[in-house]
Amino acid sequence: MISLFLRPLSILILLTLGFAGVAQAADEREYVLGPGDIVRVTVFQNPDLTTEARVSEKGMLTFPLLGAVSVGNKSISAAEEEIAARLRDGGFVRQPQVNVLPLQIRGNQVSVLGQVNRPGRFPLETANLRLTDMIAAAGGIAPTGSDVVIFVGVRNGKQMRREIDLPSLFLGSDMTNDIVMGAGDIIYVHRAPTFYIYGEVNRPGAFRLERSMSVMQGLASGGGTTSRGTTRGLRIHRRMPDGSLKVVEPGLDDLLKADDVIYVRESLF
């Protein structure tokens, strides 16, 4: 009999904990108001209190009867509770039902710059948006963009800069570099490394340097040699770390480096 009684009780406890977890997750996703945001505040059955106002740099919102109300760095629901409590405690409205609707999100924004399809500033519409979410909002990395993105932000009052390799982020199991974004963060995508081919190839020009790309793969990117070209006697003009230029004779399996210039000679036979 005891076990029969405990089983429904256990189910009830699990359901309660489950709903609490969902509520907590929903609260973590809720947008946090910031300076510059413009919101509309309405109070049920009190149309005279409807207000459109801007959150000040100090996080204050001017509201009728109450004056300045602190809403900065608070979620929408927390701001609604704050205004409702002030109206109730001040005796203005007995049971206030307050709704806060963001009209323009300007305070909490992230800048995504460089080689993305839609560079610009994007709002943090929820509280737990990550670096990959913001890159997706910018239309993803352009074909000319690098696989490594640069993140710049402030955490715990200290400047933070990190270079993040996106492919390894998804191919591996460690997602710690998918950083949760904060207001004022900057994501920069640099141009992808390139190499160059000229001489007796079908498509001379500049090409994207892929990871672990060999000389043979580089030649294939240029359409291979022409009927007059030869892979013998290849030359690569390579810029060294000290800035000097070095000419090397590579093997076909050697790896290319950024800014390498491959010269394909004409066959003598």
Tab-separated table of C-alpha atoms in Angstrom:
chain	number	residue	atom	x	y	z
A	1	MET	CA	0.000	0.000	0.000
A	2	ILE	CA	2.811	2.378	0.828
A	3	SER	CA	4.503	1.838	-2.522
A	4	LEU	CA	1.211	2.449	-4.329
A	5	PHE	CA	0.886	5.726	-2.468
A	6	LEU	CA	4.457	6.810	-3.087
A	7	ARG	CA	4.364	6.124	-6.820
A	8	PRO	CA	1.820	8.889	-7.673
A	9	LEU	CA	3.619	11.181	-5.243
A	10	SER	CA	6.942	10.532	-6.994
A	11	ILE	CA	5.367	11.249	-10.353
A	12	LEU	CA	3.940	14.497	-8.983
A	13	ILE	CA	7.364	15.548	-7.687
A	14	LEU	CA	9.030	14.747	-11.008
A	15	LEU	CA	6.392	16.702	-12.911
A	16	THR	CA	6.830	19.655	-10.556
A	17	LEU	CA	10.614	19.600	-11.002
A	18	GLY	CA	10.187	19.287	-14.764
A	19	PHE	CA	7.915	22.336	-14.946
A	20	ALA	CA	10.342	24.265	-12.741
A	21	GLY	CA	13.186	23.375	-15.087
A	22	VAL	CA	11.188	24.530	-18.103
A	23	ALA	CA	10.309	27.775	-16.333
A	24	GLN	CA	13.967	28.366	-15.458
A	25	ALA	CA	15.075	27.669	-19.047
A	26	ALA	CA	12.410	30.048	-20.350
A	27	ASP	CA	13.575	32.736	-17.933
A	28	GLU	CA	17.194	32.297	-19.129
A	29	ARG	CA	16.058	32.836	-22.721
A	30	GLU	CA	14.117	36.020	-21.913
A	31	TYR	CA	15.407	39.301	-23.287
A	32	VAL	CA	17.168	41.636	-20.860
A	33	LEU	CA	16.438	45.346	-21.216
A	34	GLY	CA	19.351	47.678	-21.855
A	35	PRO	CA	20.070	51.392	-22.388
A	36	GLY	CA	18.574	52.744	-25.603
A	37	ASP	CA	15.733	50.217	-25.784
A	38	ILE	CA	12.321	51.698	-26.532
A	39	VAL	CA	9.390	49.908	-24.905
A	40	ARG	CA	5.620	50.216	-24.654
A	41	VAL	CA	4.172	49.680	-21.170
A	42	THR	CA	0.456	48.936	-20.766
A	43	VAL	CA	-1.613	48.303	-17.654
A	44	PHE	CA	-4.771	46.214	-18.027
A	45	GLN	CA	-7.959	48.309	-17.804
A	46	ASN	CA	-5.875	51.467	-17.325
A	47	PRO	CA	-5.354	52.894	-20.836
A	48	ASP	CA	-4.303	56.278	-19.420
A	49	LEU	CA	-1.124	54.635	-18.129
A	50	THR	CA	-0.041	53.348	-21.540
A	51	THR	CA	3.475	54.692	-22.099
A	52	GLU	CA	6.159	54.498	-24.766
A	53	ALA	CA	9.555	55.406	-23.365
A	54	ARG	CA	13.277	54.900	-23.800
A	55	VAL	CA	15.484	53.164	-21.270
A	56	SER	CA	18.095	55.710	-20.196
A	57	GLU	CA	21.836	55.142	-20.025
A	58	LYS	CA	21.395	54.525	-16.282
A	59	GLY	CA	18.751	51.881	-16.958
A	60	MET	CA	15.828	54.037	-15.834
A	61	LEU	CA	12.375	54.234	-17.414
A	62	THR	CA	10.079	57.209	-16.840
A	63	PHE	CA	6.529	56.065	-16.063
A	64	PRO	CA	3.391	58.077	-15.101
A	65	LEU	CA	2.695	58.340	-11.362
A	66	LEU	CA	5.940	56.542	-10.545
A	67	GLY	CA	8.633	58.699	-12.086
A	68	ALA	CA	11.893	56.846	-12.767
A	69	VAL	CA	11.721	53.069	-12.543
A	70	SER	CA	14.859	50.911	-12.691
A	71	VAL	CA	14.475	48.336	-15.500
A	72	GLY	CA	18.007	48.151	-16.924
A	73	ASN	CA	19.598	44.691	-16.893
A	74	LYS	CA	16.236	43.171	-15.970
A	75	SER	CA	14.236	40.651	-17.950
A	76	ILE	CA	10.853	41.628	-19.397
A	77	SER	CA	8.982	39.753	-16.677
A	78	ALA	CA	11.155	41.287	-13.941
A	79	ALA	CA	10.487	44.775	-15.316
A	80	GLU	CA	6.752	44.034	-15.400
A	81	GLU	CA	6.860	42.858	-11.775
A	82	GLU	CA	8.809	45.958	-10.725
A	83	ILE	CA	6.315	48.371	-12.280
A	84	ALA	CA	3.337	46.388	-10.948
A	85	ALA	CA	4.793	46.377	-7.422
A	86	ARG	CA	5.364	50.139	-7.526
A	87	LEU	CA	1.795	50.762	-8.730
A	88	ARG	CA	0.344	48.471	-6.072
A	89	ASP	CA	2.504	49.714	-3.188
A	90	GLY	CA	1.791	53.319	-4.110
A	91	GLY	CA	-1.954	52.694	-4.031
A	92	PHE	CA	-2.409	53.708	-7.675
A	93	VAL	CA	-3.770	50.381	-8.981
A	94	ARG	CA	-5.136	47.655	-6.710
A	95	GLN	CA	-4.215	44.582	-8.812
A	96	PRO	CA	-2.078	45.833	-11.692
A	97	GLN	CA	-1.457	43.588	-14.686
A	98	VAL	CA	1.517	45.127	-16.493
A	99	ASN	CA	2.790	44.276	-19.952
A	100	VAL	CA	6.162	45.484	-21.301
A	101	LEU	CA	6.672	45.204	-25.058
A	102	PRO	CA	10.063	46.097	-26.614
A	103	LEU	CA	9.504	48.235	-29.715
A	104	GLN	CA	13.134	48.901	-30.683
A	105	ILE	CA	16.059	46.920	-29.320
A	106	ARG	CA	19.119	49.129	-29.258
A	107	GLY	CA	20.781	48.562	-25.921
A	108	ASN	CA	21.912	44.944	-26.156
A	109	GLN	CA	23.529	44.511	-29.538
A	110	VAL	CA	26.459	42.585	-30.986
A	111	SER	CA	28.539	43.752	-33.953
A	112	VAL	CA	29.398	41.148	-36.593
A	113	LEU	CA	32.028	42.489	-38.981
A	114	GLY	CA	34.249	41.354	-41.815
A	115	GLN	CA	33.636	38.528	-44.248
A	116	VAL	CA	30.022	37.675	-43.455
A	117	ASN	CA	27.047	37.917	-45.797
A	118	ARG	CA	25.227	40.628	-43.823
A	119	PRO	CA	27.626	42.542	-41.557
A	120	GLY	CA	26.057	44.865	-39.011
A	121	ARG	CA	24.738	45.166	-35.467
A	122	PHE	CA	22.266	42.572	-34.241
A	123	PRO	CA	20.085	42.610	-31.108
A	124	LEU	CA	20.353	40.049	-28.341
A	125	GLU	CA	16.692	39.131	-28.456
A	126	THR	CA	17.114	36.434	-25.821
A	127	ALA	CA	19.474	36.142	-22.893
A	128	ASN	CA	21.505	33.129	-23.978
A	129	LEU	CA	22.363	33.752	-27.625
A	130	ARG	CA	25.756	32.355	-28.538
A	131	LEU	CA	28.488	33.271	-31.000
A	132	THR	CA	27.210	30.851	-33.637
A	133	ASP	CA	23.694	32.316	-33.311
A	134	MET	CA	25.018	35.797	-34.137
A	135	ILE	CA	27.013	34.528	-37.125
A	136	ALA	CA	23.818	32.884	-38.370
A	137	ALA	CA	21.942	36.176	-37.876
A	138	ALA	CA	24.581	37.833	-40.086
A	139	GLY	CA	23.839	35.356	-42.873
A	140	GLY	CA	26.764	33.075	-42.159
A	141	ILE	CA	30.383	33.380	-43.231
A	142	ALA	CA	30.917	34.513	-46.823
A	143	PRO	CA	32.866	32.295	-49.268
A	144	THR	CA	35.819	34.644	-48.830
A	145	GLY	CA	35.718	34.364	-45.038
A	146	SER	CA	38.121	32.508	-42.790
A	147	ASP	CA	37.186	29.469	-40.700
A	148	VAL	CA	38.686	31.205	-37.664
A	149	VAL	CA	36.658	34.078	-36.185
A	150	ILE	CA	37.881	36.653	-33.697
A	151	PHE	CA	35.783	37.470	-30.638
A	152	VAL	CA	36.300	40.653	-28.616
A	153	GLY	CA	34.292	41.523	-25.520
A	154	VAL	CA	34.370	42.393	-21.846
A	155	ARG	CA	33.838	39.789	-19.136
A	156	ASN	CA	34.031	40.508	-15.408
A	157	GLY	CA	35.387	43.978	-16.177
A	158	LYS	CA	38.322	42.643	-18.197
A	159	GLN	CA	38.942	42.827	-21.951
A	160	MET	CA	38.635	39.425	-23.586
A	161	ARG	CA	39.904	38.379	-27.012
A	162	ARG	CA	39.702	34.882	-28.417
A	163	GLU	CA	40.302	33.235	-31.797
A	164	ILE	CA	37.720	30.521	-32.398
A	165	ASP	CA	38.032	27.758	-34.982
A	166	LEU	CA	34.456	27.109	-36.122
A	167	PRO	CA	34.940	23.727	-37.878
A	168	SER	CA	36.719	22.218	-34.874
A	169	LEU	CA	33.958	23.638	-32.678
A	170	PHE	CA	31.369	21.488	-34.427
A	171	LEU	CA	33.518	18.510	-35.370
A	172	GLY	CA	34.745	18.104	-31.802
A	173	SER	CA	32.836	17.573	-28.568
A	174	ASP	CA	33.964	20.728	-26.750
A	175	MET	CA	31.489	23.586	-27.256
A	176	THR	CA	32.940	25.899	-24.600
A	177	ASN	CA	34.183	28.315	-27.284
A	178	ASP	CA	30.606	28.885	-28.454
A	179	ILE	CA	30.538	31.890	-26.150
A	180	VAL	CA	27.326	33.348	-24.740
A	181	MET	CA	27.070	36.861	-26.161
A	182	GLY	CA	26.815	40.082	-24.178
A	183	ALA	CA	26.017	43.673	-25.044
A	184	GLY	CA	28.827	45.363	-26.969
A	185	ASP	CA	30.558	42.165	-28.070
A	186	ILE	CA	32.312	42.160	-31.458
A	187	ILE	CA	32.731	39.225	-33.834
A	188	TYR	CA	35.188	39.716	-36.685
A	189	VAL	CA	35.662	37.329	-39.607
A	190	HIS	CA	38.926	37.906	-41.451
A	191	ARG	CA	39.494	37.125	-45.107
A	192	ALA	CA	40.406	33.498	-45.737
A	193	PRO	CA	44.063	32.789	-46.570
A	194	THR	CA	44.796	32.586	-50.297
A	195	PHE	CA	47.463	31.366	-52.649
A	196	TYR	CA	48.246	32.286	-56.255
A	197	ILE	CA	49.043	30.409	-59.444
A	198	TYR	CA	50.436	31.783	-62.672
A	199	GLY	CA	52.190	30.434	-65.733
A	200	GLU	CA	51.066	27.445	-67.766
A	201	VAL	CA	47.805	26.629	-65.920
A	202	ASN	CA	44.268	26.699	-67.273
A	203	ARG	CA	42.900	29.118	-64.666
A	204	PRO	CA	45.634	31.338	-63.232
A	205	GLY	CA	44.650	33.587	-60.364
A	206	ALA	CA	44.045	33.696	-56.606
A	207	PHE	CA	42.414	30.787	-54.761
A	208	ARG	CA	41.261	30.010	-51.254
A	209	LEU	CA	43.807	28.037	-49.270
A	210	GLU	CA	42.065	25.064	-47.694
A	211	ARG	CA	43.381	23.218	-44.685
A	212	SER	CA	46.350	20.903	-45.300
A	213	MET	CA	46.236	21.733	-49.009
A	214	SER	CA	49.024	20.186	-51.048
A	215	VAL	CA	50.735	21.634	-54.107
A	216	MET	CA	48.950	19.051	-56.252
A	217	GLN	CA	45.560	20.120	-54.884
A	218	GLY	CA	46.516	23.733	-55.517
A	219	LEU	CA	47.298	22.961	-59.141
A	220	ALA	CA	43.928	21.213	-59.434
A	221	SER	CA	42.225	24.388	-58.195
A	222	GLY	CA	43.807	26.188	-61.120
A	223	GLY	CA	42.473	23.610	-63.582
A	224	GLY	CA	45.768	21.786	-63.915
A	225	THR	CA	48.571	22.546	-66.306
A	226	THR	CA	47.974	23.483	-69.921
A	227	SER	CA	49.128	21.237	-72.760
A	228	ARG	CA	52.371	23.201	-72.760
A	229	GLY	CA	52.843	23.171	-68.984
A	230	THR	CA	54.727	20.728	-66.789
A	231	THR	CA	54.793	19.913	-63.090
A	232	ARG	CA	58.565	19.538	-63.298
A	233	GLY	CA	60.541	22.456	-62.048
A	234	LEU	CA	57.690	24.070	-60.128
A	235	ARG	CA	58.615	27.204	-58.221
A	236	ILE	CA	56.936	28.721	-55.186
A	237	HIS	CA	57.640	32.281	-54.146
A	238	ARG	CA	57.103	32.303	-50.388
A	239	ARG	CA	57.151	35.215	-47.958
A	240	MET	CA	59.130	34.290	-44.854
A	241	PRO	CA	58.327	35.400	-41.273
A	242	ASP	CA	61.056	38.065	-41.404
A	243	GLY	CA	59.488	39.538	-44.562
A	244	SER	CA	62.076	38.209	-46.992
A	245	LEU	CA	61.061	36.416	-50.184
A	246	LYS	CA	62.283	32.870	-50.763
A	247	VAL	CA	61.975	30.728	-53.900
A	248	VAL	CA	61.513	27.014	-53.185
A	249	GLU	CA	61.178	23.948	-55.389
A	250	PRO	CA	58.272	22.001	-53.869
A	251	GLY	CA	57.212	18.422	-54.233
A	252	LEU	CA	53.644	17.758	-55.311
A	253	ASP	CA	52.777	16.452	-51.836
A	254	ASP	CA	54.251	19.439	-50.001
A	255	LEU	CA	51.787	21.677	-48.178
A	256	LEU	CA	51.011	25.176	-49.374
A	257	LYS	CA	51.163	28.199	-47.097
A	258	ALA	CA	49.202	31.425	-47.096
A	259	ASP	CA	50.202	33.860	-49.867
A	260	ASP	CA	52.302	31.288	-51.706
A	261	VAL	CA	52.742	32.033	-55.410
A	262	ILE	CA	53.086	28.951	-57.619
A	263	TYR	CA	54.786	29.336	-60.986
A	264	VAL	CA	54.208	26.586	-63.573
A	265	ARG	CA	56.864	26.488	-66.279
A	266	GLU	CA	56.439	25.651	-69.949
A	267	SER	CA	57.583	22.180	-70.926
A	268	LEU	CA	60.744	22.094	-73.036
A	269	PHE	CA	59.654	18.941	-74.852
